[in-house]
Amino acid sequence: MLHLLVILFVCLAHGAGEISILQTPDSLTFSGQEQMDLSNVKNVLSAAMGFTTPESPRWSGLVISDPFHFADAVVVVSVPGVPSLDSIQGRTYPLSTDEPLEDTWRALSWRLIDRFPTATNLTLNYLSMDQPVEAGAVYGELGSRDTPTVEYLKPTLPEDKALIEQVNLVDAITAKLDDKGVVNDGVPDVHWFTVPGLHSLIDTYGGQSKQVNEAKRLLSSSILLLSEVFNTAYNDKVLFAVISSDVVHTRRFKRVAEEMAAPTAVATESDDLEDPNYPVFFNIFLWFGIAYVMVLLATSLGIARMDPGRDSIIYRMTSNRMKKDN
């Protein structure tokens, strides 16, 4: 019985979610329906920008058809507290939410800083849509937008009003980018937007309520327009992804599962073997070995084809010294 409970809690700890790809450069192809771990999303996004990623579980959904042209920008809209937006367009993959969304952002930003340590023009924008002042500081003065027509959401209620204002802020950023564009300086950019309003609505009305379904439709429509504007601003070289994750609703189950499974957990030796420098050393030894074999082969062929005449080193080294006449 205890074993079954542990399995149940572990399954709940890895909550449901999805990742939808709305825009991609021509050099990247997303296919299939294979599930992805949220902890592996940072590797997929890094590979889309041409970064070397640490050894990780392989995911077959991404194919890089042109290794000389990668995404000029990665744009992510994260929606915590909801397993799916349902009506979002694009290619969608199931997501195992095995870590917080913020960890993906932090890893992605640090990789960009590590790749361009001396760059002074890095664009790393992290915005929560419940902070309009910060959004104005990043993208400039944002004009006000008309409140969308709603049927079930009530702008007079705090949770409903918060979500409507966040959708309006997304629309305001879309209008600003459509008008002013972005500065594309050759260094990959990362834009990360978080929309926390759905989390509160689900806690208030329930995941299948009319209010939540209407909020999902409003948000999905605004995100689609935002993706099109970003794609135009970066000349069709942007990877635009939408990540929804209910890990905030399942964190308590994860904590219980870890406590129950702790006495039987066994650490494996491979857990401590991951080295971020592994790709570097692998390439050094690989190409050195290839070069060494080629040099050895060329030397062997040169000696084999050498003419063993009297002016050859082979003749001088192998013939007996002639006796001098007295």
Coordinates of C-alpha atoms in Angstrom, one line a residue:
M1 CA 0.0 0.0 0.0
L2 CA 2.8 2.4 0.9
H3 CA 4.5 1.6 -2.4
L4 CA 1.4 2.5 -4.3
L5 CA 1.0 5.8 -2.5
V6 CA 4.6 6.7 -3.3
I7 CA 4.0 6.0 -7.0
L8 CA 0.8 8.1 -6.9
F9 CA 2.5 11.0 -5.2
V10 CA 5.4 10.9 -7.6
C11 CA 3.1 11.0 -10.5
L12 CA 1.3 14.0 -9.1
A13 CA 4.6 15.7 -8.3
H14 CA 5.4 15.7 -12.0
G15 CA 2.4 17.7 -12.9
A16 CA 0.8 18.1 -16.3
G17 CA 1.7 20.9 -18.7
E18 CA 2.3 21.6 -22.4
I19 CA 4.6 23.5 -24.6
S20 CA 3.4 25.0 -27.8
I21 CA 5.7 26.2 -30.6
L22 CA 4.0 29.1 -32.5
Q23 CA 6.9 30.5 -34.6
T24 CA 10.2 28.9 -35.7
P25 CA 13.0 29.9 -38.1
D26 CA 13.3 27.9 -41.4
S27 CA 16.4 26.2 -40.0
L28 CA 14.5 24.5 -37.2
T29 CA 11.8 21.9 -37.6
F30 CA 9.5 20.6 -34.8
S31 CA 7.8 17.3 -35.4
G32 CA 6.2 14.4 -33.6
Q33 CA 4.3 14.3 -30.3
E34 CA 7.0 13.1 -27.9
Q35 CA 6.6 14.3 -24.3
M36 CA 9.2 16.7 -23.0
D37 CA 10.5 17.3 -19.5
L38 CA 10.3 20.9 -18.4
S39 CA 13.9 20.5 -17.2
N40 CA 14.9 19.8 -20.8
V41 CA 13.2 22.8 -22.3
K42 CA 16.2 25.0 -21.6
N43 CA 18.3 22.7 -23.7
V44 CA 15.9 22.8 -26.6
L45 CA 15.7 26.6 -26.5
S46 CA 19.5 26.8 -26.2
A47 CA 20.0 24.5 -29.1
A48 CA 17.7 26.7 -31.1
M49 CA 20.1 29.6 -30.6
G50 CA 23.1 27.5 -31.6
F51 CA 24.4 26.9 -28.1
T52 CA 26.2 23.7 -27.1
T53 CA 24.1 22.1 -24.4
P54 CA 25.2 19.6 -21.6
E55 CA 24.5 16.0 -22.1
S56 CA 20.8 15.4 -21.4
P57 CA 18.0 13.0 -22.2
R58 CA 17.5 13.2 -26.0
W59 CA 14.3 14.6 -27.4
S60 CA 13.4 13.8 -31.0
G61 CA 11.0 16.7 -31.6
L62 CA 13.6 19.2 -32.7
V63 CA 15.6 18.8 -35.9
I64 CA 18.2 21.4 -36.9
S65 CA 18.2 21.4 -40.7
D66 CA 20.7 24.3 -41.2
P67 CA 23.5 24.5 -38.5
F68 CA 24.6 27.8 -39.8
H69 CA 21.4 29.7 -39.2
F70 CA 19.8 29.7 -35.8
A71 CA 17.1 31.7 -34.1
D72 CA 18.0 35.4 -33.5
A73 CA 15.6 35.5 -30.5
V74 CA 13.7 33.2 -28.2
V75 CA 10.4 34.4 -26.9
V76 CA 8.6 32.5 -24.2
V77 CA 5.2 33.2 -22.6
S78 CA 4.8 31.1 -19.4
V79 CA 1.4 30.5 -17.8
P80 CA 1.8 29.0 -14.4
G81 CA -0.9 27.2 -12.6
V82 CA -2.7 25.8 -15.6
P83 CA -1.9 22.5 -17.5
S84 CA -3.1 23.7 -20.9
L85 CA -4.5 26.7 -22.7
D86 CA -6.6 24.4 -24.8
S87 CA -7.2 26.8 -27.7
I88 CA -3.6 27.9 -28.4
Q89 CA -2.4 27.3 -31.9
G90 CA 0.9 25.9 -33.1
R91 CA 2.6 22.5 -32.6
T92 CA 1.9 21.4 -29.0
Y93 CA 3.8 18.8 -26.9
P94 CA 2.9 17.3 -23.5
L95 CA 5.1 18.5 -20.8
S96 CA 6.2 16.8 -17.6
T97 CA 6.6 19.7 -15.1
D98 CA 9.5 18.3 -13.1
E99 CA 10.9 21.8 -12.1
P100 CA 9.7 25.4 -11.6
L101 CA 9.3 27.6 -14.6
E102 CA 11.7 30.1 -13.1
D103 CA 14.5 27.6 -13.2
T104 CA 14.2 27.4 -17.0
W105 CA 14.5 31.2 -17.3
R106 CA 17.5 31.4 -15.0
A107 CA 19.4 28.6 -16.9
L108 CA 18.6 30.2 -20.3
S109 CA 19.7 33.6 -19.2
W110 CA 23.0 32.4 -17.6
R111 CA 23.9 30.4 -20.8
L112 CA 23.4 33.5 -22.9
I113 CA 25.6 35.6 -20.5
D114 CA 28.2 32.8 -20.5
R115 CA 28.2 32.6 -24.3
F116 CA 28.7 36.4 -24.7
P117 CA 30.6 37.5 -21.5
T118 CA 31.9 40.7 -23.0
A119 CA 28.7 41.8 -24.8
T120 CA 27.2 45.1 -23.6
N121 CA 24.0 44.8 -25.6
L122 CA 22.5 41.6 -24.3
T123 CA 18.7 41.6 -24.4
L124 CA 17.4 39.6 -21.4
N125 CA 13.9 40.7 -20.7
Y126 CA 11.9 39.0 -17.9
L127 CA 8.5 40.5 -17.3
S128 CA 5.5 39.5 -15.3
M129 CA 2.3 40.9 -16.7
D130 CA 1.1 42.0 -13.3
Q131 CA 3.9 44.6 -13.3
P132 CA 3.0 47.3 -15.9
V133 CA 5.6 49.8 -14.6
E134 CA 8.5 47.3 -15.3
A135 CA 7.0 46.6 -18.8
G136 CA 7.0 50.3 -19.6
A137 CA 10.6 50.6 -18.5
V138 CA 11.7 47.8 -20.8
Y139 CA 9.6 48.5 -23.9
G140 CA 9.0 52.2 -23.5
E141 CA 5.8 54.1 -22.8
L142 CA 2.8 51.8 -23.4
G143 CA -0.5 53.2 -24.5
S144 CA -3.8 52.1 -22.9
R145 CA -5.9 49.5 -24.6
D146 CA -9.6 49.0 -24.8
T147 CA -11.0 46.5 -22.3
P148 CA -12.0 43.3 -24.3
T149 CA -15.6 42.3 -24.5
V150 CA -16.3 39.6 -21.9
E151 CA -19.3 37.5 -21.1
Y152 CA -18.4 35.6 -17.9
L153 CA -15.5 37.6 -16.5
K154 CA -16.5 40.5 -14.3
P155 CA -14.1 43.5 -14.3
T156 CA -15.4 44.5 -10.9
L157 CA -14.0 41.4 -9.2
P158 CA -10.3 41.4 -8.2
E159 CA -9.3 38.1 -9.9
D160 CA -11.2 38.8 -13.1
K161 CA -9.9 42.4 -13.3
A162 CA -6.3 41.2 -12.8
L163 CA -6.4 38.8 -15.7
I164 CA -8.1 41.3 -18.0
E165 CA -5.4 43.9 -17.2
Q166 CA -2.7 41.4 -17.9
V167 CA -4.2 40.6 -21.3
N168 CA -4.4 44.3 -22.0
L169 CA -0.7 44.7 -21.1
V170 CA 0.2 41.9 -23.6
D171 CA -1.8 43.7 -26.2
A172 CA -0.1 47.0 -25.4
I173 CA 3.4 45.4 -25.8
T174 CA 2.2 43.9 -29.1
A175 CA 1.2 47.4 -30.3
K176 CA 4.4 48.9 -29.2
L177 CA 6.6 46.3 -31.0
D178 CA 4.4 46.5 -34.1
D179 CA 5.1 50.3 -34.1
K180 CA 8.8 50.5 -33.0
G181 CA 10.2 47.0 -33.7
V182 CA 13.3 45.7 -32.0
V183 CA 17.0 46.2 -32.4
N184 CA 18.6 43.1 -34.0
D185 CA 22.3 43.4 -33.4
G186 CA 23.4 39.8 -34.2
V187 CA 23.4 38.7 -30.5
P188 CA 20.5 36.4 -29.7
D189 CA 17.8 37.9 -27.5
V190 CA 15.6 36.3 -24.9
H191 CA 12.2 37.7 -24.0
W192 CA 10.3 35.9 -21.2
F193 CA 6.7 36.9 -20.3
T194 CA 4.8 35.4 -17.3
V195 CA 1.0 35.6 -17.1
P196 CA 0.1 34.7 -13.5
G197 CA -3.6 35.7 -13.6
L198 CA -5.0 32.3 -14.7
H199 CA -3.6 30.7 -11.6
S200 CA -5.9 32.9 -9.4
L201 CA -8.9 32.3 -11.6
I202 CA -8.5 28.6 -11.4
D203 CA -8.2 28.7 -7.6
T204 CA -11.4 30.9 -7.5
Y205 CA -13.7 29.3 -10.1
G206 CA -12.2 25.9 -10.9
G207 CA -10.3 24.7 -13.9
Q208 CA -13.3 23.9 -16.1
S209 CA -15.4 27.0 -15.3
K210 CA -16.8 29.3 -17.9
Q211 CA -14.7 32.2 -16.5
V212 CA -11.5 30.2 -16.9
N213 CA -12.4 29.0 -20.4
E214 CA -13.1 32.6 -21.5
A215 CA -9.9 33.8 -20.0
K216 CA -7.9 31.1 -21.9
R217 CA -9.5 32.2 -25.1
L218 CA -8.7 35.9 -24.5
L219 CA -5.1 35.1 -23.5
S220 CA -4.6 32.7 -26.5
S221 CA -5.7 35.3 -29.0
S222 CA -3.4 38.0 -27.5
I223 CA -0.4 35.6 -27.4
L224 CA -1.0 34.7 -31.1
L225 CA -0.8 38.4 -32.1
L226 CA 2.3 38.9 -30.0
S227 CA 4.0 35.9 -31.7
E228 CA 3.2 37.3 -35.2
V229 CA 4.7 40.7 -34.3
F230 CA 7.8 39.2 -32.8
N231 CA 8.2 37.0 -35.9
T232 CA 8.0 40.1 -38.1
A233 CA 10.4 42.1 -35.9
Y234 CA 13.1 39.4 -36.2
N235 CA 12.6 38.7 -39.9
D236 CA 11.1 35.2 -39.4
K237 CA 14.1 34.2 -37.2
V238 CA 12.4 33.9 -33.8
L239 CA 11.4 30.8 -31.8
F240 CA 8.2 31.6 -30.0
A241 CA 7.0 29.2 -27.4
V242 CA 4.1 29.1 -24.9
I243 CA 4.7 27.0 -21.7
S244 CA 1.8 26.2 -19.4
S245 CA 2.6 24.3 -16.1
D246 CA 0.5 23.3 -13.1
V247 CA 3.6 22.7 -11.0
V248 CA 2.5 25.3 -8.5
H249 CA -0.6 23.2 -7.8
T250 CA 1.3 20.0 -7.4
R251 CA 4.4 21.1 -5.4
R252 CA 2.9 20.0 -2.1
F253 CA 2.5 16.4 -3.5
K254 CA 6.1 16.5 -4.6
R255 CA 7.2 17.4 -1.1
V256 CA 5.2 14.5 0.4
A257 CA 6.5 12.1 -2.2
E258 CA 10.1 13.0 -1.5
E259 CA 9.6 12.6 2.3
M260 CA 8.0 9.2 1.8
A261 CA 10.5 7.9 -0.8
A262 CA 13.6 9.3 1.0
P263 CA 14.3 6.1 3.1
T264 CA 14.4 3.9 -0.1
A265 CA 16.1 6.4 -2.4
V266 CA 19.5 5.3 -3.7
A267 CA 21.9 7.8 -5.2
T268 CA 23.5 6.7 -8.5
E269 CA 27.0 7.4 -9.5
S270 CA 25.9 9.0 -12.7
D271 CA 24.2 11.8 -10.8
D272 CA 27.6 13.4 -10.0
L273 CA 29.2 12.8 -13.4
E274 CA 27.6 15.6 -15.4
D275 CA 30.3 18.1 -16.4
P276 CA 29.5 21.3 -18.3
N277 CA 32.9 21.1 -19.9
Y278 CA 32.2 17.6 -21.4
P279 CA 31.4 18.9 -24.9
V280 CA 34.7 20.9 -25.0
F281 CA 36.9 18.0 -24.0
F282 CA 35.1 15.6 -26.3
N283 CA 35.7 17.8 -29.3
I284 CA 39.3 18.4 -28.4
F285 CA 40.1 14.7 -28.1
L286 CA 38.0 13.8 -31.1
W287 CA 39.7 16.2 -33.6
F288 CA 43.1 15.6 -32.1
G289 CA 42.7 11.9 -32.6
I290 CA 41.5 12.3 -36.2
A291 CA 44.4 14.7 -37.0
Y292 CA 46.9 12.2 -35.4
V293 CA 45.6 9.3 -37.5
M294 CA 45.7 11.3 -40.7
V295 CA 49.3 12.5 -40.1
L296 CA 50.4 8.9 -39.2
L297 CA 48.7 7.6 -42.4
A298 CA 50.3 10.2 -44.6
T299 CA 53.8 9.5 -43.1
S300 CA 53.4 5.8 -43.6
L301 CA 52.3 6.2 -47.2
G302 CA 55.1 8.6 -47.9
I303 CA 57.8 6.1 -46.6
A304 CA 56.2 3.2 -48.4
R305 CA 56.4 5.0 -51.8
M306 CA 59.9 6.4 -51.3
D307 CA 62.5 5.4 -53.9
P308 CA 65.3 3.4 -52.2
G309 CA 68.1 4.8 -54.4
R310 CA 71.5 5.9 -53.3
D311 CA 70.3 9.4 -52.6
S312 CA 67.6 8.1 -50.3
I313 CA 67.8 7.9 -46.5
I314 CA 66.5 4.4 -46.7
Y315 CA 69.6 3.4 -48.7
R316 CA 72.0 5.2 -46.4
M317 CA 70.5 3.6 -43.3
T318 CA 70.2 0.1 -44.5
S319 CA 73.3 -0.6 -46.7
N320 CA 76.5 -1.8 -45.3
R321 CA 79.4 0.6 -45.2
M322 CA 81.9 0.0 -48.0
K323 CA 85.4 -0.8 -47.1
K324 CA 88.0 1.7 -48.3
D325 CA 90.9 0.5 -50.4
N326 CA 94.3 1.0 -48.9

